[in-house]
Amino acid sequence: MQGLLVVISAPSGVGKSTIIRHLLSVDSNCVFSVSHTTRPPRAGEEDGVHYHFVDDDTFTQIQQSGGFVEWAHVHSNRYGTSVAEVERLRALGRDVIFEVDFQGGRSLMRSYPDAVSIFVLPPSMAEVRSRLVGRGTDDEAAISLRLNNARVEIATAGEYRYNVTNEVLEHAIEDVLAILRAERLRSTRCTRQIRDLVAEEV
Ligand code: 5GP
């Protein structure tokens, strides 16, 4: 049976990466789709693990040869999901997790209408602000920009199949696991089992 395609989006400062990291560590059926990006690696990030880090020319080449299922400009860098990566992971029969912004989310939902789409919401904008301040990586102008971008992204949350609020991290993780569990049990994914049961001679 084909695995699920799971699209997860959230603005920065909402804890999406933490949720995905936990998900991958507790659910061995899930694999992460490693995107391409023109953004330079941050400390601790590994090429081929967190992203495929490429230069502008390489990204453009892949883009122009139709190598991306979707790509988008996010915070002045380009990010894209490669066709090759999706095909490789789908062939494994495992559930593929896509961590993309709302533009990528929209494209993937259009390309794969069966995709399980989850938008992670913050409990409040005040909480997003305090998480961004707590990171200590942005100045006040950058924080205002990220908060405005967050509002634009959150406005698209209704396009996703599920909304999970990350107020208490453990609960948000449980919610995502519950969604995946239920999605694996959808009747549309059991058609072969049903056919076999109906045909079974006893
Ligand atoms: P960061 O630079 O913080 O790792 O990611 C910035 C944003 O880009 C995040 O919202 C992340 O989900 C998004 N992103 C990462 N990979 C992709 C991708 O392949 N496509 C799109 N559209 N967005 C991505």
GROMACS .gro file of C-alpha atoms and ligand atoms in nm:
model
  226
    1MET     CA    1   0.000   0.000   0.000
    2GLN     CA    2   0.127   0.350  -0.078
    3GLY     CA    3   0.237   0.559   0.216
    4LEU     CA    4   0.077   0.886   0.314
    5LEU     CA    5   0.202   1.220   0.188
    6VAL     CA    6   0.196   1.450   0.490
    7VAL     CA    7   0.230   1.825   0.435
    8ILE     CA    8   0.309   2.026   0.747
    9SER     CA    9   0.320   2.407   0.750
   10ALA     CA   10   0.341   2.674   1.017
   11PRO     CA   11   0.496   3.018   1.049
   12SER     CA   12   0.837   3.045   1.210
   13GLY     CA   13   0.826   3.049   1.588
   14VAL     CA   14   0.540   2.799   1.616
   15GLY     CA   15   0.750   2.488   1.675
   16LYS     CA   16   0.685   2.298   1.353
   17SER     CA   17   1.041   2.163   1.324
   18THR     CA   18   1.033   2.037   1.684
   19ILE     CA   19   0.705   1.855   1.621
   20ILE     CA   20   0.845   1.697   1.303
   21ARG     CA   21   1.166   1.593   1.478
   22HIS     CA   22   0.964   1.415   1.748
   23LEU     CA   23   0.736   1.258   1.493
   24LEU     CA   24   1.030   1.112   1.301
   25SER     CA   25   1.186   0.977   1.620
   26VAL     CA   26   0.872   0.801   1.747
   27ASP     CA   27   0.716   0.684   1.421
   28SER     CA   28   0.964   0.478   1.221
   29ASN     CA   29   0.725   0.459   0.927
   30CYS     CA   30   0.774   0.830   0.859
   31VAL     CA   31   1.052   0.968   0.641
   32PHE     CA   32   1.144   1.331   0.587
   33SER     CA   33   1.149   1.485   0.241
   34VAL     CA   34   1.477   1.674   0.222
   35SER     CA   35   1.422   1.998   0.031
   36HIS     CA   36   1.669   2.193  -0.179
   37THR     CA   37   1.751   2.545  -0.067
   38THR     CA   38   1.975   2.833  -0.167
   39ARG     CA   39   1.996   2.937   0.200
   40PRO     CA   40   2.339   2.879   0.355
   41PRO     CA   41   2.350   2.608   0.625
   42ARG     CA   42   2.305   2.715   0.987
   43ALA     CA   43   2.531   2.579   1.261
   44GLY     CA   44   2.459   2.208   1.307
   45GLU     CA   45   2.281   2.164   0.974
   46GLU     CA   46   2.407   1.889   0.746
   47ASP     CA   47   2.389   1.875   0.368
   48GLY     CA   48   2.154   1.597   0.255
   49VAL     CA   49   2.001   1.565   0.603
   50HIS     CA   50   1.832   1.897   0.680
   51TYR     CA   51   1.846   2.030   0.326
   52HIS     CA   52   2.030   1.982   0.000
   53PHE     CA   53   2.221   2.311   0.009
   54VAL     CA   54   2.274   2.435  -0.346
   55ASP     CA   55   2.389   2.756  -0.510
   56ASP     CA   56   2.160   2.980  -0.714
   57ASP     CA   57   2.271   2.839  -1.050
   58THR     CA   58   2.211   2.479  -0.946
   59PHE     CA   59   1.868   2.567  -0.809
   60THR     CA   60   1.777   2.747  -1.133
   61GLN     CA   61   1.898   2.451  -1.341
   62ILE     CA   62   1.681   2.205  -1.147
   63GLN     CA   63   1.388   2.447  -1.161
   64GLN     CA   64   1.417   2.503  -1.536
   65SER     CA   65   1.446   2.134  -1.613
   66GLY     CA   66   1.118   2.069  -1.428
   67GLY     CA   67   1.295   1.901  -1.138
   68PHE     CA   68   1.076   2.053  -0.866
   69VAL     CA   69   0.724   1.946  -0.769
   70GLU     CA   70   0.701   2.288  -0.607
   71TRP     CA   71   0.936   2.570  -0.517
   72ALA     CA   72   0.897   2.909  -0.351
   73HIS     CA   73   1.080   3.220  -0.236
   74VAL     CA   74   1.077   3.227   0.142
   75HIS     CA   75   1.254   3.507   0.335
   76SER     CA   76   1.465   3.596   0.025
   77ASN     CA   77   1.592   3.241  -0.036
   78ARG     CA   78   1.453   2.972  -0.263
   79TYR     CA   79   1.327   2.636  -0.138
   80GLY     CA   80   1.199   2.345  -0.343
   81THR     CA   81   1.078   1.988  -0.323
   82SER     CA   82   1.241   1.777  -0.592
   83VAL     CA   83   1.051   1.529  -0.806
   84ALA     CA   84   1.335   1.279  -0.759
   85GLU     CA   85   1.310   1.299  -0.379
   86VAL     CA   86   0.932   1.244  -0.381
   87GLU     CA   87   0.961   0.947  -0.618
   88ARG     CA   88   1.244   0.790  -0.421
   89LEU     CA   89   1.057   0.817  -0.090
   90ARG     CA   90   0.721   0.705  -0.232
   91ALA     CA   91   0.889   0.394  -0.369
   92LEU     CA   92   0.984   0.301  -0.012
   93GLY     CA   93   0.614   0.276   0.073
   94ARG     CA   94   0.666   0.489   0.383
   95ASP     CA   95   0.482   0.801   0.494
   96VAL     CA   96   0.658   1.108   0.355
   97ILE     CA   97   0.669   1.425   0.565
   98PHE     CA   98   0.699   1.757   0.380
   99GLU     CA   99   0.793   2.062   0.584
  100VAL     CA  100   0.703   2.351   0.357
  101ASP     CA  101   0.573   2.707   0.376
  102PHE     CA  102   0.213   2.789   0.281
  103GLN     CA  103   0.302   2.838  -0.087
  104GLY     CA  104   0.459   2.492  -0.098
  105GLY     CA  105   0.160   2.360   0.097
  106ARG     CA  106  -0.080   2.496  -0.162
  107SER     CA  107   0.119   2.347  -0.451
  108LEU     CA  108   0.153   2.006  -0.289
  109MET     CA  109  -0.219   1.996  -0.199
  110ARG     CA  110  -0.296   2.077  -0.564
  111SER     CA  111  -0.055   1.815  -0.702
  112TYR     CA  112  -0.156   1.551  -0.447
  113PRO     CA  113  -0.521   1.600  -0.348
  114ASP     CA  114  -0.497   1.296  -0.118
  115ALA     CA  115  -0.213   1.452   0.081
  116VAL     CA  116  -0.274   1.482   0.453
  117SER     CA  117  -0.224   1.851   0.518
  118ILE     CA  118  -0.166   1.991   0.865
  119PHE     CA  119  -0.122   2.356   0.959
  120VAL     CA  120   0.026   2.414   1.303
  121LEU     CA  121  -0.123   2.719   1.476
  122PRO     CA  122   0.023   2.915   1.766
  123PRO     CA  123  -0.195   2.962   2.075
  124SER     CA  124  -0.166   3.342   2.025
  125MET     CA  125   0.036   3.599   1.832
  126ALA     CA  126   0.179   3.719   2.163
  127GLU     CA  127   0.324   3.369   2.207
  128VAL     CA  128   0.483   3.378   1.858
  129ARG     CA  129   0.638   3.714   1.942
  130SER     CA  130   0.780   3.591   2.270
  131ARG     CA  131   0.921   3.275   2.105
  132LEU     CA  132   1.089   3.486   1.835
  133VAL     CA  133   1.231   3.724   2.098
  134GLY     CA  134   1.346   3.421   2.304
  135ARG     CA  135   1.544   3.282   2.009
  136GLY     CA  136   1.756   3.594   2.015
  137THR     CA  137   1.840   3.566   1.646
  138ASP     CA  138   1.630   3.856   1.513
  139ASP     CA  139   1.624   4.229   1.581
  140GLU     CA  140   1.296   4.418   1.639
  141ALA     CA  141   1.247   4.497   1.267
  142ALA     CA  142   1.300   4.133   1.170
  143ILE     CA  143   1.059   4.022   1.442
  144SER     CA  144   0.789   4.261   1.314
  145LEU     CA  145   0.843   4.129   0.961
  146ARG     CA  146   0.817   3.767   1.076
  147LEU     CA  147   0.500   3.848   1.273
  148ASN     CA  148   0.340   4.008   0.968
  149ASN     CA  149   0.443   3.711   0.754
  150ALA     CA  150   0.300   3.481   1.021
  151ARG     CA  151  -0.040   3.651   0.991
  152VAL     CA  152  -0.037   3.603   0.613
  153GLU     CA  153   0.050   3.234   0.656
  154ILE     CA  154  -0.206   3.175   0.931
  155ALA     CA  155  -0.477   3.321   0.708
  156THR     CA  156  -0.425   3.015   0.481
  157ALA     CA  157  -0.467   2.757   0.761
  158GLY     CA  158  -0.827   2.685   0.658
  159GLU     CA  159  -0.702   2.541   0.327
  160TYR     CA  160  -0.537   2.255   0.518
  161ARG     CA  161  -0.723   1.939   0.619
  162TYR     CA  162  -0.621   1.971   0.983
  163ASN     CA  163  -0.521   2.250   1.220
  164VAL     CA  164  -0.319   2.158   1.528
  165THR     CA  165  -0.251   2.418   1.796
  166ASN     CA  166   0.091   2.403   1.955
  167GLU     CA  167   0.017   2.530   2.302
  168VAL     CA  168   0.161   2.229   2.486
  169LEU     CA  169   0.420   2.055   2.268
  170GLU     CA  170   0.336   1.700   2.387
  171HIS     CA  171  -0.032   1.753   2.303
  172ALA     CA  172   0.048   1.889   1.959
  173ILE     CA  173   0.266   1.582   1.889
  174GLU     CA  174  -0.012   1.352   2.011
  175ASP     CA  175  -0.257   1.533   1.784
  176VAL     CA  176  -0.033   1.485   1.480
  177LEU     CA  177   0.017   1.115   1.564
  178ALA     CA  178  -0.361   1.075   1.604
  179ILE     CA  179  -0.418   1.234   1.263
  180LEU     CA  180  -0.170   0.996   1.098
  181ARG     CA  181  -0.322   0.698   1.275
  182ALA     CA  182  -0.672   0.786   1.160
  183GLU     CA  183  -0.557   0.866   0.807
  184ARG     CA  184  -0.395   0.523   0.777
  185LEU     CA  185  -0.734   0.371   0.862
  186ARG     CA  186  -0.935   0.550   0.596
  187SER     CA  187  -1.159   0.311   0.406
  188THR     CA  188  -1.013   0.434   0.077
  189ARG     CA  189  -0.682   0.282   0.187
  190CYS     CA  190  -0.837  -0.055   0.271
  191THR     CA  191  -0.997  -0.141  -0.062
  192ARG     CA  192  -0.768  -0.437  -0.131
  193GLN     CA  193  -0.825  -0.581   0.218
  194ILE     CA  194  -1.201  -0.546   0.175
  195ARG     CA  195  -1.188  -0.712  -0.170
  196ASP     CA  196  -0.978  -1.000  -0.034
  197LEU     CA  197  -1.214  -1.055   0.259
  198VAL     CA  198  -1.516  -1.060   0.034
  199ALA     CA  199  -1.345  -1.308  -0.200
  200GLU     CA  200  -1.204  -1.535   0.073
  201GLU     CA  201  -1.344  -1.889   0.064
  202VAL     CA  202  -1.392  -2.046   0.407
  2035GP     P1  203   1.420   2.761   0.726
  2035GP     O1  204   1.509   2.847   0.645
  2035GP     O2  205   1.386   2.824   0.859
  2035GP     O3  206   1.471   2.620   0.738
  2035GP     O4  207   1.281   2.747   0.647
  2035GP     C1  208   1.210   2.862   0.610
  2035GP     C2  209   1.074   2.821   0.557
  2035GP     O5  210   1.087   2.750   0.433
  2035GP     C3  211   0.996   2.727   0.651
  2035GP     O6  212   0.861   2.773   0.656
  2035GP     C4  213   1.004   2.594   0.580
  2035GP     O7  214   0.893   2.513   0.609
  2035GP     C5  215   1.001   2.638   0.435
  2035GP     N1  216   1.049   2.533   0.344
  2035GP     C6  217   1.144   2.439   0.367
  2035GP     N2  218   1.159   2.359   0.261
  2035GP     C7  219   1.069   2.400   0.169
  2035GP     C8  220   1.035   2.355   0.037
  2035GP     O8  221   1.089   2.260  -0.018
  2035GP     N3  222   0.937   2.425  -0.026
  2035GP     C9  223   0.874   2.531   0.031
  2035GP     N4  224   0.778   2.591  -0.040
  2035GP     N5  225   0.904   2.576   0.153
  2035GP    C10  226   1.000   2.512   0.222
   0.00000   0.00000   0.00000
